[in-house]
């Protein structure tokens, strides 16, 4: 993502009005598109460490996943993706992340871990059917630290795949390492 680009997450809730009241009481400034007040609202990215949140009262229109028999065709899914496992978000500190995600959004922190491949610390929050991992680099020159400072927002996505070696081979065949 480049600075100020739209990248975010859509979350479905059971009671939009109740969620609106809870988030407003936590200090969020919510945005509604005219005529869509019963369908969704947005929390702009500057309020959520660079990640826009779209809170929905309904399924996404025309989402094929609503059909229990739907499966991605293998040609459309060469990596064998089965689902989203985690969203990685760069953060300036774990305290800032906890204040936002655990305290204001009420997402339970379920783990704290060291990420050796990135030399970063991560706090993992349950956000429903996936997790959000707030990552803080341990060095001022680390890619995660630079992302948190200069770009903000989603740093990576982690997918569950049927065959990790097969997915890696498919990515390498496209020149990705």
PDB file of C-alpha atoms in Angstrom:
ATOM      1  CA  UNK A   1       0.000   0.000   0.000  1.00  0.00           C
ATOM      2  CA  UNK A   2       1.074   3.519  -0.681  1.00  0.00           C
ATOM      3  CA  UNK A   3       0.318   6.354   1.731  1.00  0.00           C
ATOM      4  CA  UNK A   4      -3.379   7.290   1.830  1.00  0.00           C
ATOM      5  CA  UNK A   5      -4.505   4.378  -0.382  1.00  0.00           C
ATOM      6  CA  UNK A   6      -7.720   2.556   0.474  1.00  0.00           C
ATOM      7  CA  UNK A   7      -6.985  -0.745   2.142  1.00  0.00           C
ATOM      8  CA  UNK A   8      -9.224  -2.076   4.823  1.00  0.00           C
ATOM      9  CA  UNK A   9     -11.359  -4.799   6.285  1.00  0.00           C
ATOM     10  CA  UNK A  10     -15.120  -5.372   6.187  1.00  0.00           C
ATOM     11  CA  UNK A  11     -16.707  -6.835   9.324  1.00  0.00           C
ATOM     12  CA  UNK A  12     -20.285  -8.059   9.584  1.00  0.00           C
ATOM     13  CA  UNK A  13     -22.126  -7.396  12.852  1.00  0.00           C
ATOM     14  CA  UNK A  14     -25.525  -8.552  14.103  1.00  0.00           C
ATOM     15  CA  UNK A  15     -26.824  -5.165  15.254  1.00  0.00           C
ATOM     16  CA  UNK A  16     -25.454  -2.153  13.394  1.00  0.00           C
ATOM     17  CA  UNK A  17     -27.128   0.435  15.650  1.00  0.00           C
ATOM     18  CA  UNK A  18     -25.753  -1.198  18.795  1.00  0.00           C
ATOM     19  CA  UNK A  19     -22.242  -1.376  17.306  1.00  0.00           C
ATOM     20  CA  UNK A  20     -22.540   2.272  16.227  1.00  0.00           C
ATOM     21  CA  UNK A  21     -23.414   3.335  19.781  1.00  0.00           C
ATOM     22  CA  UNK A  22     -20.582   1.305  21.301  1.00  0.00           C
ATOM     23  CA  UNK A  23     -17.977   2.657  18.886  1.00  0.00           C
ATOM     24  CA  UNK A  24     -19.147   6.254  19.258  1.00  0.00           C
ATOM     25  CA  UNK A  25     -18.914   5.899  23.047  1.00  0.00           C
ATOM     26  CA  UNK A  26     -15.333   4.649  22.559  1.00  0.00           C
ATOM     27  CA  UNK A  27     -14.540   7.888  20.709  1.00  0.00           C
ATOM     28  CA  UNK A  28     -14.714   6.842  17.059  1.00  0.00           C
ATOM     29  CA  UNK A  29     -16.013   9.247  14.412  1.00  0.00           C
ATOM     30  CA  UNK A  30     -18.141   7.086  12.101  1.00  0.00           C
ATOM     31  CA  UNK A  31     -18.936   7.892   8.488  1.00  0.00           C
ATOM     32  CA  UNK A  32     -22.148   6.907   6.715  1.00  0.00           C
ATOM     33  CA  UNK A  33     -22.885   7.168   3.016  1.00  0.00           C
ATOM     34  CA  UNK A  34     -26.268   8.864   2.445  1.00  0.00           C
ATOM     35  CA  UNK A  35     -29.049   6.318   2.078  1.00  0.00           C
ATOM     36  CA  UNK A  36     -26.920   3.463   3.421  1.00  0.00           C
ATOM     37  CA  UNK A  37     -27.395   4.113   7.150  1.00  0.00           C
ATOM     38  CA  UNK A  38     -29.119   0.755   7.711  1.00  0.00           C
ATOM     39  CA  UNK A  39     -26.455  -1.159   5.755  1.00  0.00           C
ATOM     40  CA  UNK A  40     -22.974  -0.068   6.851  1.00  0.00           C
ATOM     41  CA  UNK A  41     -20.680   2.603   8.242  1.00  0.00           C
ATOM     42  CA  UNK A  42     -16.971   3.273   7.929  1.00  0.00           C
ATOM     43  CA  UNK A  43     -14.272   4.039  10.442  1.00  0.00           C
ATOM     44  CA  UNK A  44     -11.657   5.970   8.437  1.00  0.00           C
ATOM     45  CA  UNK A  45      -8.132   4.624   8.294  1.00  0.00           C
ATOM     46  CA  UNK A  46      -6.594   7.453  10.323  1.00  0.00           C
ATOM     47  CA  UNK A  47      -8.546   6.201  13.360  1.00  0.00           C
ATOM     48  CA  UNK A  48      -7.389   2.572  13.065  1.00  0.00           C
ATOM     49  CA  UNK A  49      -3.608   2.726  12.533  1.00  0.00           C
ATOM     50  CA  UNK A  50      -4.067   3.116   8.785  1.00  0.00           C
ATOM     51  CA  UNK A  51      -6.626   0.326   8.280  1.00  0.00           C
ATOM     52  CA  UNK A  52     -10.099   1.379   7.155  1.00  0.00           C
ATOM     53  CA  UNK A  53     -12.915  -0.590   8.826  1.00  0.00           C
ATOM     54  CA  UNK A  54     -16.226  -1.078   7.075  1.00  0.00           C
ATOM     55  CA  UNK A  55     -18.865  -2.360   9.491  1.00  0.00           C
ATOM     56  CA  UNK A  56     -21.740  -4.140   7.731  1.00  0.00           C
ATOM     57  CA  UNK A  57     -25.192  -5.259   8.810  1.00  0.00           C
ATOM     58  CA  UNK A  58     -25.480  -7.608   5.842  1.00  0.00           C
ATOM     59  CA  UNK A  59     -23.480  -9.943   3.647  1.00  0.00           C
ATOM     60  CA  UNK A  60     -21.564  -8.366   0.808  1.00  0.00           C
ATOM     61  CA  UNK A  61     -23.831  -8.218  -2.260  1.00  0.00           C
ATOM     62  CA  UNK A  62     -23.207 -11.007  -4.810  1.00  0.00           C
ATOM     63  CA  UNK A  63     -20.702 -12.759  -2.529  1.00  0.00           C
ATOM     64  CA  UNK A  64     -20.473 -16.346  -3.836  1.00  0.00           C
ATOM     65  CA  UNK A  65     -19.313 -17.600  -0.424  1.00  0.00           C
ATOM     66  CA  UNK A  66     -22.925 -17.297   0.806  1.00  0.00           C
ATOM     67  CA  UNK A  67     -23.753 -20.375  -1.293  1.00  0.00           C
ATOM     68  CA  UNK A  68     -22.749 -23.435   0.753  1.00  0.00           C
ATOM     69  CA  UNK A  69     -22.015 -25.411  -2.429  1.00  0.00           C
ATOM     70  CA  UNK A  70     -19.706 -22.798  -3.958  1.00  0.00           C
ATOM     71  CA  UNK A  71     -16.033 -23.688  -4.370  1.00  0.00           C
ATOM     72  CA  UNK A  72     -13.385 -21.701  -6.206  1.00  0.00           C
ATOM     73  CA  UNK A  73     -12.445 -23.385  -9.462  1.00  0.00           C
ATOM     74  CA  UNK A  74      -8.863 -24.725  -9.241  1.00  0.00           C
ATOM     75  CA  UNK A  75      -7.840 -22.604 -12.258  1.00  0.00           C
ATOM     76  CA  UNK A  76      -9.039 -19.506 -10.384  1.00  0.00           C
ATOM     77  CA  UNK A  77      -7.281 -20.605  -7.193  1.00  0.00           C
ATOM     78  CA  UNK A  78      -3.856 -22.045  -8.165  1.00  0.00           C
ATOM     79  CA  UNK A  79      -2.475 -21.480  -4.655  1.00  0.00           C
ATOM     80  CA  UNK A  80      -5.167 -23.641  -3.048  1.00  0.00           C
ATOM     81  CA  UNK A  81      -6.266 -20.876  -0.683  1.00  0.00           C
ATOM     82  CA  UNK A  82      -8.803 -22.161   1.838  1.00  0.00           C
ATOM     83  CA  UNK A  83      -9.258 -19.002   3.863  1.00  0.00           C
ATOM     84  CA  UNK A  84      -7.801 -15.952   5.509  1.00  0.00           C
ATOM     85  CA  UNK A  85      -5.817 -16.935   8.595  1.00  0.00           C
ATOM     86  CA  UNK A  86      -4.522 -13.550   9.767  1.00  0.00           C
ATOM     87  CA  UNK A  87      -4.194  -9.869   8.937  1.00  0.00           C
ATOM     88  CA  UNK A  88      -0.837  -8.320   9.826  1.00  0.00           C
ATOM     89  CA  UNK A  89      -0.874  -4.624  10.682  1.00  0.00           C
ATOM     90  CA  UNK A  90       2.172  -2.479  11.413  1.00  0.00           C
ATOM     91  CA  UNK A  91       1.917  -0.534  14.663  1.00  0.00           C
ATOM     92  CA  UNK A  92       4.091   2.089  16.370  1.00  0.00           C
ATOM     93  CA  UNK A  93       3.967   0.152  19.670  1.00  0.00           C
ATOM     94  CA  UNK A  94       2.147  -2.743  21.291  1.00  0.00           C
ATOM     95  CA  UNK A  95       0.690  -0.328  23.863  1.00  0.00           C
ATOM     96  CA  UNK A  96      -0.896   1.760  21.080  1.00  0.00           C
ATOM     97  CA  UNK A  97      -2.235  -1.408  19.425  1.00  0.00           C
ATOM     98  CA  UNK A  98      -3.697  -2.724  22.695  1.00  0.00           C
ATOM     99  CA  UNK A  99      -5.297   0.618  23.466  1.00  0.00           C
ATOM    100  CA  UNK A 100      -7.018   0.599  20.085  1.00  0.00           C
ATOM    101  CA  UNK A 101      -7.883  -3.041  19.479  1.00  0.00           C
ATOM    102  CA  UNK A 102      -8.414  -4.425  22.995  1.00  0.00           C
ATOM    103  CA  UNK A 103      -9.663  -1.320  24.800  1.00  0.00           C
ATOM    104  CA  UNK A 104     -11.565   0.680  22.175  1.00  0.00           C
ATOM    105  CA  UNK A 105     -12.687  -2.045  19.736  1.00  0.00           C
ATOM    106  CA  UNK A 106     -13.038  -4.726  22.433  1.00  0.00           C
ATOM    107  CA  UNK A 107     -11.155  -7.362  20.429  1.00  0.00           C
ATOM    108  CA  UNK A 108      -9.592  -9.816  22.903  1.00  0.00           C
ATOM    109  CA  UNK A 109      -5.813 -10.185  22.819  1.00  0.00           C
ATOM    110  CA  UNK A 110      -5.200 -13.917  22.500  1.00  0.00           C
ATOM    111  CA  UNK A 111      -1.423 -14.132  22.085  1.00  0.00           C
ATOM    112  CA  UNK A 112       1.840 -12.254  22.265  1.00  0.00           C
ATOM    113  CA  UNK A 113       4.781 -13.558  20.271  1.00  0.00           C
ATOM    114  CA  UNK A 114       8.165 -12.805  18.808  1.00  0.00           C
ATOM    115  CA  UNK A 115       8.401 -12.954  14.999  1.00  0.00           C
ATOM    116  CA  UNK A 116      12.032 -13.966  14.319  1.00  0.00           C
ATOM    117  CA  UNK A 117      11.735 -13.713  10.516  1.00  0.00           C
ATOM    118  CA  UNK A 118      10.869 -10.017  10.892  1.00  0.00           C
ATOM    119  CA  UNK A 119      12.651  -9.267  14.184  1.00  0.00           C
ATOM    120  CA  UNK A 120       9.344  -7.949  15.477  1.00  0.00           C
ATOM    121  CA  UNK A 121       6.910  -8.433  18.320  1.00  0.00           C
ATOM    122  CA  UNK A 122       3.284  -9.260  17.601  1.00  0.00           C
ATOM    123  CA  UNK A 123       0.114  -8.977  19.637  1.00  0.00           C
ATOM    124  CA  UNK A 124      -2.700 -11.130  18.242  1.00  0.00           C
ATOM    125  CA  UNK A 125      -6.341 -10.035  18.555  1.00  0.00           C
ATOM    126  CA  UNK A 126      -9.460 -12.115  17.845  1.00  0.00           C
ATOM    127  CA  UNK A 127     -11.679 -10.270  15.351  1.00  0.00           C
ATOM    128  CA  UNK A 128     -14.269 -12.971  14.654  1.00  0.00           C
ATOM    129  CA  UNK A 129     -13.421 -15.657  12.129  1.00  0.00           C
ATOM    130  CA  UNK A 130      -9.809 -14.507  11.752  1.00  0.00           C
ATOM    131  CA  UNK A 131      -7.167 -12.687  13.771  1.00  0.00           C
ATOM    132  CA  UNK A 132      -5.393  -9.385  13.494  1.00  0.00           C
ATOM    133  CA  UNK A 133      -1.714  -9.318  14.436  1.00  0.00           C
ATOM    134  CA  UNK A 134      -0.323  -5.915  15.371  1.00  0.00           C
ATOM    135  CA  UNK A 135       3.398  -6.057  14.590  1.00  0.00           C
ATOM    136  CA  UNK A 136       6.085  -3.770  15.991  1.00  0.00           C
ATOM    137  CA  UNK A 137       9.610  -3.852  14.613  1.00  0.00           C
ATOM    138  CA  UNK A 138      12.437  -4.000  17.149  1.00  0.00           C
ATOM    139  CA  UNK A 139      14.736  -1.783  15.099  1.00  0.00           C
ATOM    140  CA  UNK A 140      14.163   1.724  13.699  1.00  0.00           C
ATOM    141  CA  UNK A 141      15.316   0.561  10.251  1.00  0.00           C
ATOM    142  CA  UNK A 142      13.169  -2.594  10.052  1.00  0.00           C
ATOM    143  CA  UNK A 143      10.614  -2.779   7.222  1.00  0.00           C
ATOM    144  CA  UNK A 144       7.758  -3.089   9.749  1.00  0.00           C
ATOM    145  CA  UNK A 145       8.907   0.004  11.673  1.00  0.00           C
ATOM    146  CA  UNK A 146       9.253   1.990   8.441  1.00  0.00           C
ATOM    147  CA  UNK A 147       5.807   0.821   7.278  1.00  0.00           C
ATOM    148  CA  UNK A 148       4.238   1.847  10.610  1.00  0.00           C
ATOM    149  CA  UNK A 149       5.848   5.275  10.377  1.00  0.00           C
ATOM    150  CA  UNK A 150       5.517   6.104   6.678  1.00  0.00           C
ATOM    151  CA  UNK A 151       2.658   4.078   5.201  1.00  0.00           C
ATOM    152  CA  UNK A 152       0.540   2.645   8.036  1.00  0.00           C
ATOM    153  CA  UNK A 153      -2.084  -0.042   7.854  1.00  0.00           C
ATOM    154  CA  UNK A 154      -2.139  -3.606   6.605  1.00  0.00           C
ATOM    155  CA  UNK A 155       1.376  -5.008   6.276  1.00  0.00           C
ATOM    156  CA  UNK A 156       0.560  -8.567   5.219  1.00  0.00           C
ATOM    157  CA  UNK A 157      -2.155 -11.182   4.836  1.00  0.00           C
ATOM    158  CA  UNK A 158      -1.714 -14.806   5.900  1.00  0.00           C
ATOM    159  CA  UNK A 159      -3.720 -17.426   4.018  1.00  0.00           C
ATOM    160  CA  UNK A 160      -4.446 -21.031   4.910  1.00  0.00           C
ATOM    161  CA  UNK A 161      -3.614 -23.184   1.887  1.00  0.00           C
ATOM    162  CA  UNK A 162      -4.216 -26.866   1.127  1.00  0.00           C
ATOM    163  CA  UNK A 163      -0.554 -27.493   0.240  1.00  0.00           C
ATOM    164  CA  UNK A 164       2.097 -24.997   1.394  1.00  0.00           C
ATOM    165  CA  UNK A 165       4.853 -26.507  -0.778  1.00  0.00           C
ATOM    166  CA  UNK A 166       2.572 -26.483  -3.823  1.00  0.00           C
ATOM    167  CA  UNK A 167       1.612 -22.838  -3.195  1.00  0.00           C
ATOM    168  CA  UNK A 168       5.300 -21.889  -2.813  1.00  0.00           C
ATOM    169  CA  UNK A 169       6.123 -23.663  -6.086  1.00  0.00           C
ATOM    170  CA  UNK A 170       3.301 -21.823  -7.890  1.00  0.00           C
ATOM    171  CA  UNK A 171       4.524 -18.469  -6.561  1.00  0.00           C
ATOM    172  CA  UNK A 172       8.156 -19.189  -7.483  1.00  0.00           C
ATOM    173  CA  UNK A 173       7.000 -20.106 -11.014  1.00  0.00           C
ATOM    174  CA  UNK A 174       5.644 -16.566 -11.265  1.00  0.00           C
ATOM    175  CA  UNK A 175       8.968 -15.082 -10.112  1.00  0.00           C
ATOM    176  CA  UNK A 176       7.923 -14.451  -6.512  1.00  0.00           C
ATOM    177  CA  UNK A 177      10.094 -15.594  -3.641  1.00  0.00           C
TER     178      UNK A 177
END
